[in-house]
Structure formats: structure tokens, C-alpha cells
Tab-separated table of C-alpha atoms and ligand atoms in Angstrom:
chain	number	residue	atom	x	y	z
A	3	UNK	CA	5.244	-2.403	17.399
A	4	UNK	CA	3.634	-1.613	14.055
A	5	UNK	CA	6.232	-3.370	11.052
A	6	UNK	CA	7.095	-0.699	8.744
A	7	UNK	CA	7.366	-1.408	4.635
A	8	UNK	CA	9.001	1.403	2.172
A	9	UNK	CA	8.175	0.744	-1.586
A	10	UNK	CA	11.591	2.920	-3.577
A	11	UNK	CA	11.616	4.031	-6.867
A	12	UNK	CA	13.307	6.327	-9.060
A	13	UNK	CA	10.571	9.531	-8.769
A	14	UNK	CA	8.326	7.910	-6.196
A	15	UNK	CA	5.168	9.236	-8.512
A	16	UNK	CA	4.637	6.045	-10.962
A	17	UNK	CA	5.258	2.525	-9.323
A	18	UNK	CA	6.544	2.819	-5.833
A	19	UNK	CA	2.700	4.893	-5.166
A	20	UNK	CA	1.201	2.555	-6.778
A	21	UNK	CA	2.936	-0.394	-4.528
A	22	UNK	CA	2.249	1.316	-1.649
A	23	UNK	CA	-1.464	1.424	-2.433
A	24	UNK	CA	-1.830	-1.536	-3.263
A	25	UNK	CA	0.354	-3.512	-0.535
A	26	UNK	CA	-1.779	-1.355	2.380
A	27	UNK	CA	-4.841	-2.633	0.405
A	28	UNK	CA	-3.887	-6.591	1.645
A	29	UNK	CA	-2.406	-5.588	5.335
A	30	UNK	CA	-4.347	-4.620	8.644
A	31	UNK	CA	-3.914	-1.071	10.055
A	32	UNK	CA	-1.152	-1.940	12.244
A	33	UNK	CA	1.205	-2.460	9.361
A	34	UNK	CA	2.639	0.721	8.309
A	35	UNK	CA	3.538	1.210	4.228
A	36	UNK	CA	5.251	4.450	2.617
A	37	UNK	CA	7.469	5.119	-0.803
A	38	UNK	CA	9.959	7.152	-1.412
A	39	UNK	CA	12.098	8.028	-4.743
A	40	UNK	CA	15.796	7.658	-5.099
A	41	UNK	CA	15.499	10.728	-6.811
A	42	UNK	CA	14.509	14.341	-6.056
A	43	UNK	CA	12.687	15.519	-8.957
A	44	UNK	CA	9.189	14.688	-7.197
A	45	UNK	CA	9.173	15.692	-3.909
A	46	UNK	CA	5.818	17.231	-2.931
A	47	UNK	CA	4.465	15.863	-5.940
A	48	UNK	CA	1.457	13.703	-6.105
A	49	UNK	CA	1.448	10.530	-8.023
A	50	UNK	CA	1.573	10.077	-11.994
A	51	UNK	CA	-2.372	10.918	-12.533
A	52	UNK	CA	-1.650	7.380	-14.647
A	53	UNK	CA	-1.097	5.761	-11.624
A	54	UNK	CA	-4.019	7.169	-9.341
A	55	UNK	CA	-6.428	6.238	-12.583
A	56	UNK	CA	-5.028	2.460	-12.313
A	57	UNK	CA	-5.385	2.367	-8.774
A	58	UNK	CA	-8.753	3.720	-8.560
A	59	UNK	CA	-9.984	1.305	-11.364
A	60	UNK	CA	-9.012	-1.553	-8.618
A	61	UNK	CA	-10.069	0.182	-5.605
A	62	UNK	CA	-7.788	1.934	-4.198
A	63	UNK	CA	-7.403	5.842	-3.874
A	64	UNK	CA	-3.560	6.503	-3.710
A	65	UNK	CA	-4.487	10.564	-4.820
A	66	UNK	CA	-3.318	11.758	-1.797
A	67	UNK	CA	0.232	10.379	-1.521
A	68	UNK	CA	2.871	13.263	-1.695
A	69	UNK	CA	6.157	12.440	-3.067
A	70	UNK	CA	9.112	12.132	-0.358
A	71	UNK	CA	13.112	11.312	-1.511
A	72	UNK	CA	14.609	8.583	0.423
A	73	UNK	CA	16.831	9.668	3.541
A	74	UNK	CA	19.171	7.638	5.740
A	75	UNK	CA	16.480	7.939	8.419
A	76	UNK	CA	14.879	5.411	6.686
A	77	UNK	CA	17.213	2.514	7.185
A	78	UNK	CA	16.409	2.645	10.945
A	79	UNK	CA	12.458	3.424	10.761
A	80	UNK	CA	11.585	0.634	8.272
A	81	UNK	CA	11.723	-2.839	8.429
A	82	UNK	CA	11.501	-3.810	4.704
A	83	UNK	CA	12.737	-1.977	2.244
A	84	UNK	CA	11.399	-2.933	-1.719
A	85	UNK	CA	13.152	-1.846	-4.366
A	86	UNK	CA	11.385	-1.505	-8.024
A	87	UNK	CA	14.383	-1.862	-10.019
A	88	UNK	CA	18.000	-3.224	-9.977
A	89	UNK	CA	19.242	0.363	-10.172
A	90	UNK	CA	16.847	1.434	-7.356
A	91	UNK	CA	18.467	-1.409	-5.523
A	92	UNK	CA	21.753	-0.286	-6.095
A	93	UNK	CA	21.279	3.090	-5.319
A	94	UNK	CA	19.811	2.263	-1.797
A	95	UNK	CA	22.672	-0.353	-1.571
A	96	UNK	CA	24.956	2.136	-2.140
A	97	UNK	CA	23.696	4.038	1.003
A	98	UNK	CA	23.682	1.575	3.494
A	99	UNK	CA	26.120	1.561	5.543
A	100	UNK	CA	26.049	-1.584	7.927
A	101	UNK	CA	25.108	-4.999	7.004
A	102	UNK	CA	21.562	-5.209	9.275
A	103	UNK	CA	20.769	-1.922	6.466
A	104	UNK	CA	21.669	-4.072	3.807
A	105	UNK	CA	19.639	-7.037	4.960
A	106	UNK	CA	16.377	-4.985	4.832
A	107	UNK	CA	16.551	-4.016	1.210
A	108	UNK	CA	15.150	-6.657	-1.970
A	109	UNK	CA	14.355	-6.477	-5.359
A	110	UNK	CA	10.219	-6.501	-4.841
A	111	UNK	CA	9.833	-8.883	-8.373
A	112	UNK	CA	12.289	-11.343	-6.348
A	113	UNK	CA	9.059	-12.337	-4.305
A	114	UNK	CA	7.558	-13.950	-7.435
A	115	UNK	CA	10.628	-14.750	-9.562
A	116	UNK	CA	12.906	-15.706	-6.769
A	117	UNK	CA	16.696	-14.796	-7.345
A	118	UNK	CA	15.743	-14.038	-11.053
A	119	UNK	CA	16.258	-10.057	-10.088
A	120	UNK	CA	13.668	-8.889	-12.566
A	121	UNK	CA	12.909	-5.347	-12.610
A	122	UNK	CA	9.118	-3.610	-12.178
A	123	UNK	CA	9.332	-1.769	-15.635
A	124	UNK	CA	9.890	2.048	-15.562
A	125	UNK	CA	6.058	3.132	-17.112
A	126	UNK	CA	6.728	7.094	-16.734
A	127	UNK	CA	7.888	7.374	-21.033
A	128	UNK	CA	5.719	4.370	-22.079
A	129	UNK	CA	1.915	4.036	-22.874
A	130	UNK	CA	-0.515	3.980	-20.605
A	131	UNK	CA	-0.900	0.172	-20.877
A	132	UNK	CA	2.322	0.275	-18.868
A	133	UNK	CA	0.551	1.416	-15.979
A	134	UNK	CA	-1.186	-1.951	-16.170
A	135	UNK	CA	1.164	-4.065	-16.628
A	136	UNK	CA	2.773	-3.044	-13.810
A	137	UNK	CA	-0.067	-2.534	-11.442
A	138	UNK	CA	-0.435	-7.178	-12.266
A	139	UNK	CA	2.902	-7.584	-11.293
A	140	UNK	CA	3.055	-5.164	-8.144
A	141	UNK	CA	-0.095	-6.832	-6.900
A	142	UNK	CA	0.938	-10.476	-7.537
A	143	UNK	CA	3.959	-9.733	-5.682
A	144	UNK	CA	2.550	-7.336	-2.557
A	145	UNK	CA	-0.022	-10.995	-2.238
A	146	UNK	CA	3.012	-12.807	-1.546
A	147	UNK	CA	4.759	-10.054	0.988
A	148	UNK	CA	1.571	-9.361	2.520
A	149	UNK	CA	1.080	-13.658	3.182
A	150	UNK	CA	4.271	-13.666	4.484
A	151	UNK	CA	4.162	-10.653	6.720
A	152	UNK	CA	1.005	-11.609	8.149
A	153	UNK	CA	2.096	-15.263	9.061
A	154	UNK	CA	5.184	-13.956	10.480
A	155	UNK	CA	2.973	-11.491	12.996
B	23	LIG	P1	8.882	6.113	-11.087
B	23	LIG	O1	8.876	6.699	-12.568
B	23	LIG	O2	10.325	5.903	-10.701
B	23	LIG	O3	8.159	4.794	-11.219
B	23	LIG	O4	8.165	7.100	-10.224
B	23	LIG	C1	9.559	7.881	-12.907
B	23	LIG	C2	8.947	9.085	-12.731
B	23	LIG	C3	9.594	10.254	-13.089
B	23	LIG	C4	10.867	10.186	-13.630
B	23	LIG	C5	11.478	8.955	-13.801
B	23	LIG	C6	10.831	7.805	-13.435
B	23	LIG	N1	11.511	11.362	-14.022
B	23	LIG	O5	12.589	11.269	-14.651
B	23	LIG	O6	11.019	12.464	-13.724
């Protein structure tokens, strides 16, 4: 069975597209990666055009990602579950319901910075060197899930 990641932010159009892109970039086909927003605002929406122009500058074409809100569903089809931010955390905590939902959900900058709950920066107000700063931190971090996902296989 394919292992499933989900990449949550808050309007699933700036960082969790951008985490999705880039953590499919470092796993083989049978590992499936999606991103959802805790919020609604973006649904059907395609990423922040910020994002898709700091993805394609590295490779990868994440232009065709639609936004999606996160549902309960997802507890049960994914297997990880990365949250940008401490409030993104919270608000997925907040949903879960049994402790095996619990388990699957971590603060993505706690791969690098272990227990040091740092958040992924919110870029969508800021300047476009945002975008890169954040794109360095989501990739040094989806090197260390994608190391550890693909020993664990
Ligand atoms: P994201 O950034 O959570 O990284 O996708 C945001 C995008 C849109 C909004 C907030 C954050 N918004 O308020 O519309």
C-alpha cells in the first residue's frame, strides 16, 4: 500500500503547495503527497502565482494543484499529517478525535529543529523574498521526511 503524506496550511495556496511539490520531488511514485488548508477561503483555487514562480525556479511545476479544505476523511486516508504552523497544528488537533489521529499529525519545522516547534512563516502579506525563505526551509525539512520515509519502506 502506497504511504500517504498531507502538507496543512491555513489557505492551502502559499506553503502547504509548495511542500507538497517539493516533498513529491524527493519520493518515488508509490508515495502519495496532497495539501489541504485549514481554511476555506481557497478551495478550487490554484496556488499563490508566488509560489508556482518559486517552485518552477527549482524544478518543480506545482501550477496545477487546486486548493482542497481539510475534512475528517483525512485522518483515516493519510498516514502523515504536516502541519506548517503551531496554529495549523492546533486546528487539526482540535479535530482529531482518537489518539492514533493525533499521533499522525507534527509540526513539519520539528523535523529540522526537533521539539523547538518553530513555525514555516505565513509569506501570503510579506514580500516576495518570503516565498524563498520558505521554499529553504520546506525543502531542508521534506530531505529529512523523505530519508526517513524511504528507509522505513
Ligand atoms: P497559506 O497562506 O496558509 O500558506 O496558504 C495564506 C493564504 C491565504 C490566506 C492566508 C494565508 N488568506 O487569508 O486568504
Amino acid at each position: 500500500m502506497a504511504v500517504k503524506i498531507l502538507m496543512v496550511c491555513l489557505g492551502n495556496i502559499c506553503r502547504s503547495p509548495l511542500a507538497e511539490g517539493i516533498l513529491r520531488s524527493k519520493l518515488p511514485e508509490n508515495f502519495i503527497v496532497d495539501s489541504v488548508g485549514t481554511g476555506n477561503w481557497h478551495i478550487g483555487h490554484s496556488p499563490d502565482p508566488r509560489s508556482i514562480k518559486i517552485a518552477n525556479q527549482k524544478g518543480i511545476d506545482i501550477s496545477n494543484l487546486k486548493g482542497r479544505q481539510f475534512s475528517l476523511h483525512d485522518f483515516s486516508d493519510f498516514d502523515y499529517i504536516y502541519a506548517m504552523d503551531n496554529q495549523n497544528y492546533k486546528d487539526i488537533i482540535g479535530l482529531a478525535t482518537t489518539e492514533a489521529q493525533k499521533s499522525k499529525v507534527k509540526l513539519i519545522l520539528n523535523e529540522l529543529f526537533p521539539n523547538e516547534n518553530v513555525d514555516v512563516p505565513d509569506p501570503y502579506f510579506g514580500l516576495e523574498n518570503g516565498f524563498e525563505k520558505v521554499y529553504h526551509m520546506l525543502d531542508e525539512a521534506c530531505e529529512i521526511i523523505a530519508k526517513n520515509l524511504k528507509k522505513n519502506v
